[in-house]
Amino acid sequence: MNSLIDPNLNADVYRNMTAADRPPVPDKNLQFILVYNENSAILGGSNMTDRYWSGTVWYYNDTADFDRNKAFVATKTESGVCDGDYLERNKFVIGEDSGVLQVIGLVEVADTNSQELQSLGYACQHDSSLLTLSVFSDNVKVVTGGMDYGVKVWDTTELLATHNFTCAHLDIVTCVDVQPRSDTTFISTSLDCEALMWDIRQSKPAKSILKKDIGLTSVNWNTILDHIVAIGTEGGDVTLIDIRKIGASPLQESCIFPRPVHKLLFNPNPERSEELACCCDDTVVEVLDINKNFSSIYKNTTHTDFVRGLAWFKDELISCSWDNMVHKHTIHFCDDQ
């Protein structure tokens, strides 16, 4: 009789099945990758092909191989995983498409020599999907943004939103990024075509730093030159601005992709801070040189579905995609090009 069951996992035959009865579905749609050091890395993915949109987070104690079967431990989430960031080596925070902000830690199991990932607490104060988050330098506060147009700053020790900007933007908040070494300042981008810089110490915390005629989709602060910010758009443009000169013309602006930019990530290596990794709603991974008019240092199309996650580690750029694959890219020094 099993051969007569509808192969479509969204069919009515599966409606009343428990999770244990339903056939397993791998979380093939990888959403983000984080590397803390050579002994700690995290991979997050969502299952977008089943009746229930769940997620998985894999923890690795070795960055040599990101095969899911070689993960040190893993844990399931009740909804899709959208973004994450480290709080400390064995503790991190994730955002889910249900609006949940969850803190997860690697803990010792009582009376055994094993370790497992456990939820250390969660809260749901976003009215829709929590799409983006970033951790402040104190490793306690987190800023989040989502589809409810809102931006929130959290204290993760209590999982309370200490600052709640309900209508921060006029459309979906696509990305937030904290200024390096800051406990108070961050930037948010939105499909309302505007980027805002926030300082939560101020009575009027937000000011516009960029406004275009197309939605803004991503932002990243240069980790070494913390006055330099890269912003991506729905049109595939990348804009470089100096926050010390708000209102002035962008430092650089170029159409890099034919599709919306999804993620931008500067190389944290002080000797290579001019390298900007990019991906869009496509299979392309590209690294640009901001000192040479966004000239391409590296380009790769190995992935077969949308690239979603990027992480720098040592001399490598690591990418993950909805094709269920993680690839490592060796980027040569700009002077070697």
Tab-separated table of C-alpha atoms in Angstrom:
chain	number	residue	atom	x	y	z
A	1	MET	CA	0.000	0.000	0.000
A	2	ASN	CA	2.927	2.342	0.619
A	3	SER	CA	3.482	2.592	-3.106
A	4	LEU	CA	0.007	4.138	-3.448
A	5	ILE	CA	0.709	7.047	-1.089
A	6	ASP	CA	0.824	10.371	-2.877
A	7	PRO	CA	4.505	11.354	-3.293
A	8	ASN	CA	3.598	15.021	-2.843
A	9	LEU	CA	4.401	15.693	0.823
A	10	ASN	CA	1.852	18.508	0.864
A	11	ALA	CA	-0.988	16.188	-0.163
A	12	ASP	CA	-3.990	15.609	2.126
A	13	VAL	CA	-2.853	12.075	2.979
A	14	TYR	CA	-0.154	13.591	5.189
A	15	ARG	CA	-2.415	16.084	6.942
A	16	ASN	CA	-3.168	13.973	10.034
A	17	MET	CA	0.161	12.190	10.289
A	18	THR	CA	2.374	12.877	13.280
A	19	ALA	CA	5.937	14.005	12.709
A	20	ALA	CA	7.108	10.470	13.561
A	21	ASP	CA	4.824	8.927	10.923
A	22	ARG	CA	5.800	11.234	8.082
A	23	PRO	CA	8.791	10.280	5.926
A	24	PRO	CA	11.933	12.232	6.833
A	25	VAL	CA	12.820	15.226	4.677
A	26	PRO	CA	16.359	16.622	4.730
A	27	ASP	CA	16.741	20.332	5.383
A	28	LYS	CA	18.371	20.916	2.038
A	29	ASN	CA	17.876	24.683	1.910
A	30	LEU	CA	20.950	25.972	3.742
A	31	GLN	CA	20.440	29.525	4.998
A	32	PHE	CA	23.569	30.645	6.855
A	33	ILE	CA	27.029	29.572	7.943
A	34	LEU	CA	29.075	30.965	10.851
A	35	VAL	CA	32.687	30.200	11.782
A	36	TYR	CA	33.952	31.148	15.254
A	37	ASN	CA	37.325	29.391	14.995
A	38	GLU	CA	38.748	26.115	13.669
A	39	ASN	CA	36.928	24.233	16.445
A	40	SER	CA	33.516	25.856	16.258
A	41	ALA	CA	31.214	26.479	13.309
A	42	ILE	CA	27.454	26.531	12.770
A	43	LEU	CA	25.327	25.731	9.744
A	44	GLY	CA	21.609	26.553	9.585
A	45	GLY	CA	19.043	25.203	7.133
A	46	SER	CA	15.303	25.126	6.485
A	47	ASN	CA	13.035	22.480	5.028
A	48	MET	CA	11.043	24.247	2.308
A	49	THR	CA	9.568	21.188	0.593
A	50	ASP	CA	7.412	19.561	3.271
A	51	ARG	CA	4.014	20.402	4.730
A	52	TYR	CA	5.787	21.748	7.819
A	53	TRP	CA	8.511	24.353	7.345
A	54	SER	CA	10.999	23.277	10.024
A	55	GLY	CA	14.706	23.889	10.407
A	56	THR	CA	17.960	22.377	11.615
A	57	VAL	CA	21.125	23.811	13.136
A	58	TRP	CA	24.334	21.782	12.877
A	59	TYR	CA	27.308	22.420	15.178
A	60	TYR	CA	30.813	21.464	14.005
A	61	ASN	CA	33.909	21.093	16.190
A	62	ASP	CA	36.065	20.891	13.072
A	63	THR	CA	35.815	23.133	10.016
A	64	ALA	CA	37.600	20.714	7.688
A	65	ASP	CA	34.381	19.146	6.376
A	66	PHE	CA	30.834	20.507	6.481
A	67	ASP	CA	29.143	17.237	5.523
A	68	ARG	CA	25.948	17.117	7.613
A	69	ASN	CA	26.737	13.537	8.670
A	70	LYS	CA	30.010	14.745	10.173
A	71	ALA	CA	28.481	17.436	12.355
A	72	PHE	CA	29.358	17.118	16.043
A	73	VAL	CA	25.734	17.660	17.124
A	74	ALA	CA	22.533	19.013	15.582
A	75	THR	CA	19.146	20.232	16.756
A	76	LYS	CA	15.779	20.722	15.077
A	77	THR	CA	13.730	23.903	15.220
A	78	GLU	CA	9.954	24.128	14.968
A	79	SER	CA	10.087	26.671	12.140
A	80	GLY	CA	12.504	27.651	9.410
A	81	VAL	CA	15.869	29.150	10.384
A	82	CYS	CA	16.592	32.532	8.780
A	83	ASP	CA	19.750	33.915	10.393
A	84	GLY	CA	22.140	33.463	13.302
A	85	ASP	CA	25.164	34.885	15.088
A	86	TYR	CA	27.594	33.842	17.822
A	87	LEU	CA	27.344	35.117	21.398
A	88	GLU	CA	30.368	33.074	22.483
A	89	ARG	CA	32.162	29.927	21.325
A	90	ASN	CA	29.486	27.457	22.454
A	91	LYS	CA	26.508	29.790	22.549
A	92	PHE	CA	24.666	31.464	19.710
A	93	VAL	CA	21.383	33.075	18.772
A	94	ILE	CA	19.127	32.257	15.823
A	95	GLY	CA	16.109	33.908	14.216
A	96	GLU	CA	13.226	31.877	12.842
A	97	ASP	CA	10.547	32.581	10.255
A	98	SER	CA	7.910	32.215	12.985
A	99	GLY	CA	9.287	35.407	14.561
A	100	VAL	CA	11.108	33.520	17.324
A	101	LEU	CA	14.483	34.630	18.659
A	102	GLN	CA	16.175	31.629	20.272
A	103	VAL	CA	19.414	31.246	22.234
A	104	ILE	CA	21.080	27.844	21.822
A	105	GLY	CA	24.072	26.469	23.696
A	106	LEU	CA	26.331	23.434	23.568
A	107	VAL	CA	25.946	21.869	27.007
A	108	GLU	CA	27.102	18.765	28.857
A	109	VAL	CA	24.456	16.077	29.307
A	110	ALA	CA	24.086	15.082	32.943
A	111	ASP	CA	25.689	11.746	33.950
A	112	THR	CA	27.205	11.236	30.501
A	113	ASN	CA	30.304	12.311	28.655
A	114	SER	CA	28.280	13.632	25.731
A	115	GLN	CA	27.250	17.124	24.687
A	116	GLU	CA	24.135	18.367	22.930
A	117	LEU	CA	22.587	21.562	21.647
A	118	GLN	CA	19.887	22.840	23.991
A	119	SER	CA	17.584	25.816	23.879
A	120	LEU	CA	18.616	28.266	26.602
A	121	GLY	CA	15.524	30.374	26.038
A	122	TYR	CA	13.369	31.897	23.356
A	123	ALA	CA	10.940	34.750	22.801
A	124	CYS	CA	8.571	35.738	20.009
A	125	GLN	CA	7.883	39.464	19.792
A	126	HIS	CA	8.038	39.972	16.026
A	127	ASP	CA	4.627	39.804	14.356
A	128	SER	CA	6.038	37.993	11.314
A	129	SER	CA	9.242	36.302	10.162
A	130	LEU	CA	12.468	37.368	11.869
A	131	LEU	CA	14.753	37.703	8.841
A	132	THR	CA	17.966	39.241	10.109
A	133	LEU	CA	19.980	39.736	13.299
A	134	SER	CA	23.356	41.017	14.478
A	135	VAL	CA	25.158	40.819	17.841
A	136	PHE	CA	26.692	43.872	19.536
A	137	SER	CA	30.306	43.818	20.728
A	138	ASP	CA	29.286	43.120	24.347
A	139	ASN	CA	27.990	39.715	23.157
A	140	VAL	CA	24.816	40.286	25.164
A	141	LYS	CA	22.666	42.648	23.100
A	142	VAL	CA	21.214	41.618	19.738
A	143	VAL	CA	19.370	43.663	17.120
A	144	THR	CA	16.735	41.990	14.940
A	145	GLY	CA	14.552	42.956	11.984
A	146	GLY	CA	11.835	41.252	10.017
A	147	MET	CA	8.786	41.182	7.810
A	148	ASP	CA	6.716	43.157	10.332
A	149	TYR	CA	8.702	46.317	9.412
A	150	GLY	CA	10.036	46.385	12.971
A	151	VAL	CA	13.492	46.582	14.546
A	152	LYS	CA	14.156	45.379	18.098
A	153	VAL	CA	17.184	45.451	20.392
A	154	TRP	CA	17.296	42.539	22.846
A	155	ASP	CA	19.019	41.672	26.090
A	156	THR	CA	19.750	37.968	25.560
A	157	THR	CA	20.285	37.275	29.268
A	158	GLU	CA	16.596	37.941	29.889
A	159	LEU	CA	15.372	37.645	26.286
A	160	LEU	CA	13.569	40.939	26.570
A	161	ALA	CA	13.325	43.600	23.884
A	162	THR	CA	14.869	46.666	25.552
A	163	HIS	CA	14.185	48.855	22.497
A	164	ASN	CA	11.148	48.223	20.314
A	165	PHE	CA	10.918	50.243	17.092
A	166	THR	CA	7.609	48.898	15.815
A	167	CYS	CA	7.461	50.881	12.577
A	168	ALA	CA	11.172	51.373	12.012
A	169	HIS	CA	10.643	51.171	8.248
A	170	LEU	CA	7.717	51.379	5.832
A	171	ASP	CA	8.393	47.928	4.379
A	172	ILE	CA	10.175	44.656	5.176
A	173	VAL	CA	13.454	45.050	7.071
A	174	THR	CA	15.907	43.060	4.968
A	175	CYS	CA	19.165	43.375	6.921
A	176	VAL	CA	20.675	44.763	10.115
A	177	ASP	CA	24.389	45.045	10.905
A	178	VAL	CA	26.073	46.300	14.062
A	179	GLN	CA	29.009	48.691	13.814
A	180	PRO	CA	32.242	46.856	14.725
A	181	ARG	CA	33.253	47.302	18.368
A	182	SER	CA	30.006	49.141	19.166
A	183	ASP	CA	27.382	48.475	21.827
A	184	THR	CA	24.913	51.068	20.527
A	185	THR	CA	25.130	51.657	16.768
A	186	PHE	CA	23.775	49.657	13.840
A	187	ILE	CA	22.379	50.075	10.333
A	188	SER	CA	19.132	48.686	8.944
A	189	THR	CA	18.030	48.336	5.318
A	190	SER	CA	14.542	47.852	3.959
A	191	LEU	CA	12.468	47.356	0.844
A	192	ASP	CA	11.177	50.888	1.539
A	193	CYS	CA	14.363	51.995	-0.330
A	194	GLU	CA	16.047	53.531	2.712
A	195	ALA	CA	19.006	52.698	4.960
A	196	LEU	CA	18.916	54.022	8.526
A	197	MET	CA	21.781	54.358	10.996
A	198	TRP	CA	20.683	53.916	14.610
A	199	ASP	CA	22.221	54.982	17.916
A	200	ILE	CA	20.072	53.667	20.755
A	201	ARG	CA	21.581	56.216	23.182
A	202	GLN	CA	19.789	59.046	21.358
A	203	SER	CA	16.221	60.245	21.928
A	204	LYS	CA	15.801	60.240	18.138
A	205	PRO	CA	17.894	57.164	17.387
A	206	ALA	CA	17.579	56.841	13.591
A	207	LYS	CA	18.853	58.958	10.727
A	208	SER	CA	18.796	58.246	7.008
A	209	ILE	CA	22.153	57.525	5.390
A	210	LEU	CA	20.978	56.373	1.954
A	211	LYS	CA	17.738	56.602	0.014
A	212	LYS	CA	17.238	55.193	-3.456
A	213	ASP	CA	14.360	54.482	-5.822
A	214	ILE	CA	14.708	50.727	-5.368
A	215	GLY	CA	14.549	48.414	-2.351
A	216	LEU	CA	17.672	47.877	-0.251
A	217	THR	CA	18.436	44.243	0.569
A	218	SER	CA	21.710	43.969	2.477
A	219	VAL	CA	24.294	45.920	4.453
A	220	ASN	CA	27.723	45.208	5.904
A	221	TRP	CA	30.148	47.323	7.878
A	222	ASN	CA	33.855	47.134	7.090
A	223	THR	CA	35.346	45.507	10.180
A	224	ILE	CA	38.606	47.500	9.977
A	225	LEU	CA	37.483	50.843	8.487
A	226	ASP	CA	34.299	51.182	10.510
A	227	HIS	CA	33.228	54.353	8.679
A	228	ILE	CA	32.867	52.380	5.429
A	229	VAL	CA	29.590	50.588	4.693
A	230	ALA	CA	28.483	48.493	1.703
A	231	ILE	CA	24.779	48.329	0.793
A	232	GLY	CA	23.080	46.076	-1.771
A	233	THR	CA	19.840	46.631	-3.692
A	234	GLU	CA	17.037	44.737	-5.383
A	235	GLY	CA	18.493	45.807	-8.723
A	236	GLY	CA	21.809	44.054	-8.078
A	237	ASP	CA	23.698	47.289	-7.294
A	238	VAL	CA	26.345	47.598	-4.597
A	239	THR	CA	26.901	51.042	-3.050
A	240	LEU	CA	29.852	52.044	-0.893
A	241	ILE	CA	29.296	54.964	1.482
A	242	ASP	CA	31.269	56.851	4.127
A	243	ILE	CA	29.040	57.413	7.161
A	244	ARG	CA	31.123	60.451	8.114
A	245	LYS	CA	29.792	62.175	4.992
A	246	ILE	CA	26.048	61.543	5.151
A	247	GLY	CA	24.297	63.285	2.271
A	248	ALA	CA	27.370	63.287	0.058
A	249	SER	CA	27.620	61.171	-3.070
A	250	PRO	CA	28.498	57.490	-2.536
A	251	LEU	CA	32.172	56.596	-2.691
A	252	GLN	CA	31.389	53.964	-5.326
A	253	GLU	CA	28.305	52.509	-6.945
A	254	SER	CA	28.039	49.761	-9.514
A	255	CYS	CA	25.572	47.174	-10.834
A	256	ILE	CA	27.247	43.892	-9.965
A	257	PHE	CA	24.424	41.380	-10.404
A	258	PRO	CA	21.337	41.044	-12.629
A	259	ARG	CA	19.311	39.982	-9.566
A	260	PRO	CA	18.791	41.270	-5.994
A	261	VAL	CA	21.871	41.270	-3.776
A	262	HIS	CA	21.346	38.895	-0.852
A	263	LYS	CA	24.473	39.195	1.306
A	264	LEU	CA	27.606	41.345	1.523
A	265	LEU	CA	30.552	40.471	3.767
A	266	PHE	CA	33.884	42.271	4.167
A	267	ASN	CA	37.003	40.215	4.826
A	268	PRO	CA	37.847	40.644	8.559
A	269	ASN	CA	41.574	40.164	7.870
A	270	PRO	CA	43.174	43.626	8.477
A	271	GLU	CA	45.536	43.048	5.554
A	272	ARG	CA	42.646	42.259	3.204
A	273	SER	CA	39.869	44.579	4.382
A	274	GLU	CA	39.320	45.802	0.801
A	275	GLU	CA	37.809	42.434	-0.168
A	276	LEU	CA	34.005	42.355	-0.249
A	277	ALA	CA	32.265	39.003	-0.750
A	278	CYS	CA	28.837	39.091	-2.410
A	279	CYS	CA	26.031	36.774	-3.391
A	280	CYS	CA	22.614	37.377	-4.919
A	281	ASP	CA	19.454	35.490	-5.855
A	282	ASP	CA	21.556	33.309	-8.127
A	283	THR	CA	24.320	30.685	-8.001
A	284	VAL	CA	27.167	33.232	-8.109
A	285	VAL	CA	29.746	33.892	-5.397
A	286	GLU	CA	31.914	36.919	-6.140
A	287	VAL	CA	34.613	38.890	-4.324
A	288	LEU	CA	35.143	42.570	-5.202
A	289	ASP	CA	38.029	44.959	-4.545
A	290	ILE	CA	36.608	48.201	-3.112
A	291	ASN	CA	39.932	49.964	-3.768
A	292	LYS	CA	39.738	49.257	-7.493
A	293	ASN	CA	36.206	50.349	-8.460
A	294	PHE	CA	34.608	47.053	-7.463
A	295	SER	CA	36.825	45.065	-9.823
A	296	SER	CA	36.247	41.330	-9.531
A	297	ILE	CA	38.928	39.439	-7.607
A	298	TYR	CA	37.139	36.090	-7.681
A	299	LYS	CA	33.993	34.612	-9.198
A	300	ASN	CA	32.499	31.148	-8.826
A	301	THR	CA	29.294	29.512	-10.082
A	302	THR	CA	29.728	26.020	-8.608
A	303	HIS	CA	26.475	26.163	-6.655
A	304	THR	CA	23.316	25.031	-8.439
A	305	ASP	CA	20.760	27.043	-6.430
A	306	PHE	CA	20.573	30.400	-4.659
A	307	VAL	CA	23.607	31.152	-2.483
A	308	ARG	CA	22.418	32.316	0.941
A	309	GLY	CA	25.298	32.181	3.433
A	310	LEU	CA	28.868	33.529	3.387
A	311	ALA	CA	31.635	33.302	5.995
A	312	TRP	CA	35.307	34.282	5.947
A	313	PHE	CA	37.835	32.078	7.732
A	314	LYS	CA	41.590	32.509	7.362
A	315	ASP	CA	42.364	32.590	3.621
A	316	GLU	CA	39.055	31.036	2.598
A	317	LEU	CA	35.558	32.201	1.837
A	318	ILE	CA	32.899	29.614	2.696
A	319	SER	CA	29.476	29.635	1.026
A	320	CYS	CA	26.282	27.647	1.525
A	321	SER	CA	23.268	27.395	-0.744
A	322	TRP	CA	19.781	26.076	-1.190
A	323	ASP	CA	21.420	23.254	-3.189
A	324	ASN	CA	22.388	21.656	0.177
A	325	MET	CA	26.088	22.209	-0.507
A	326	VAL	CA	28.877	24.035	1.326
A	327	HIS	CA	31.843	25.168	-0.772
A	328	LYS	CA	35.209	26.607	0.211
A	329	HIS	CA	36.818	29.238	-2.011
A	330	THR	CA	40.483	30.190	-1.821
A	331	ILE	CA	40.831	33.896	-2.553
A	332	HIS	CA	44.288	35.050	-3.628
A	333	PHE	CA	45.682	38.349	-2.424
A	334	CYS	CA	44.678	41.328	-4.525
A	335	ASP	CA	48.343	41.991	-5.348
A	336	ASP	CA	48.536	38.542	-6.900
A	337	GLN	CA	45.775	39.196	-9.418
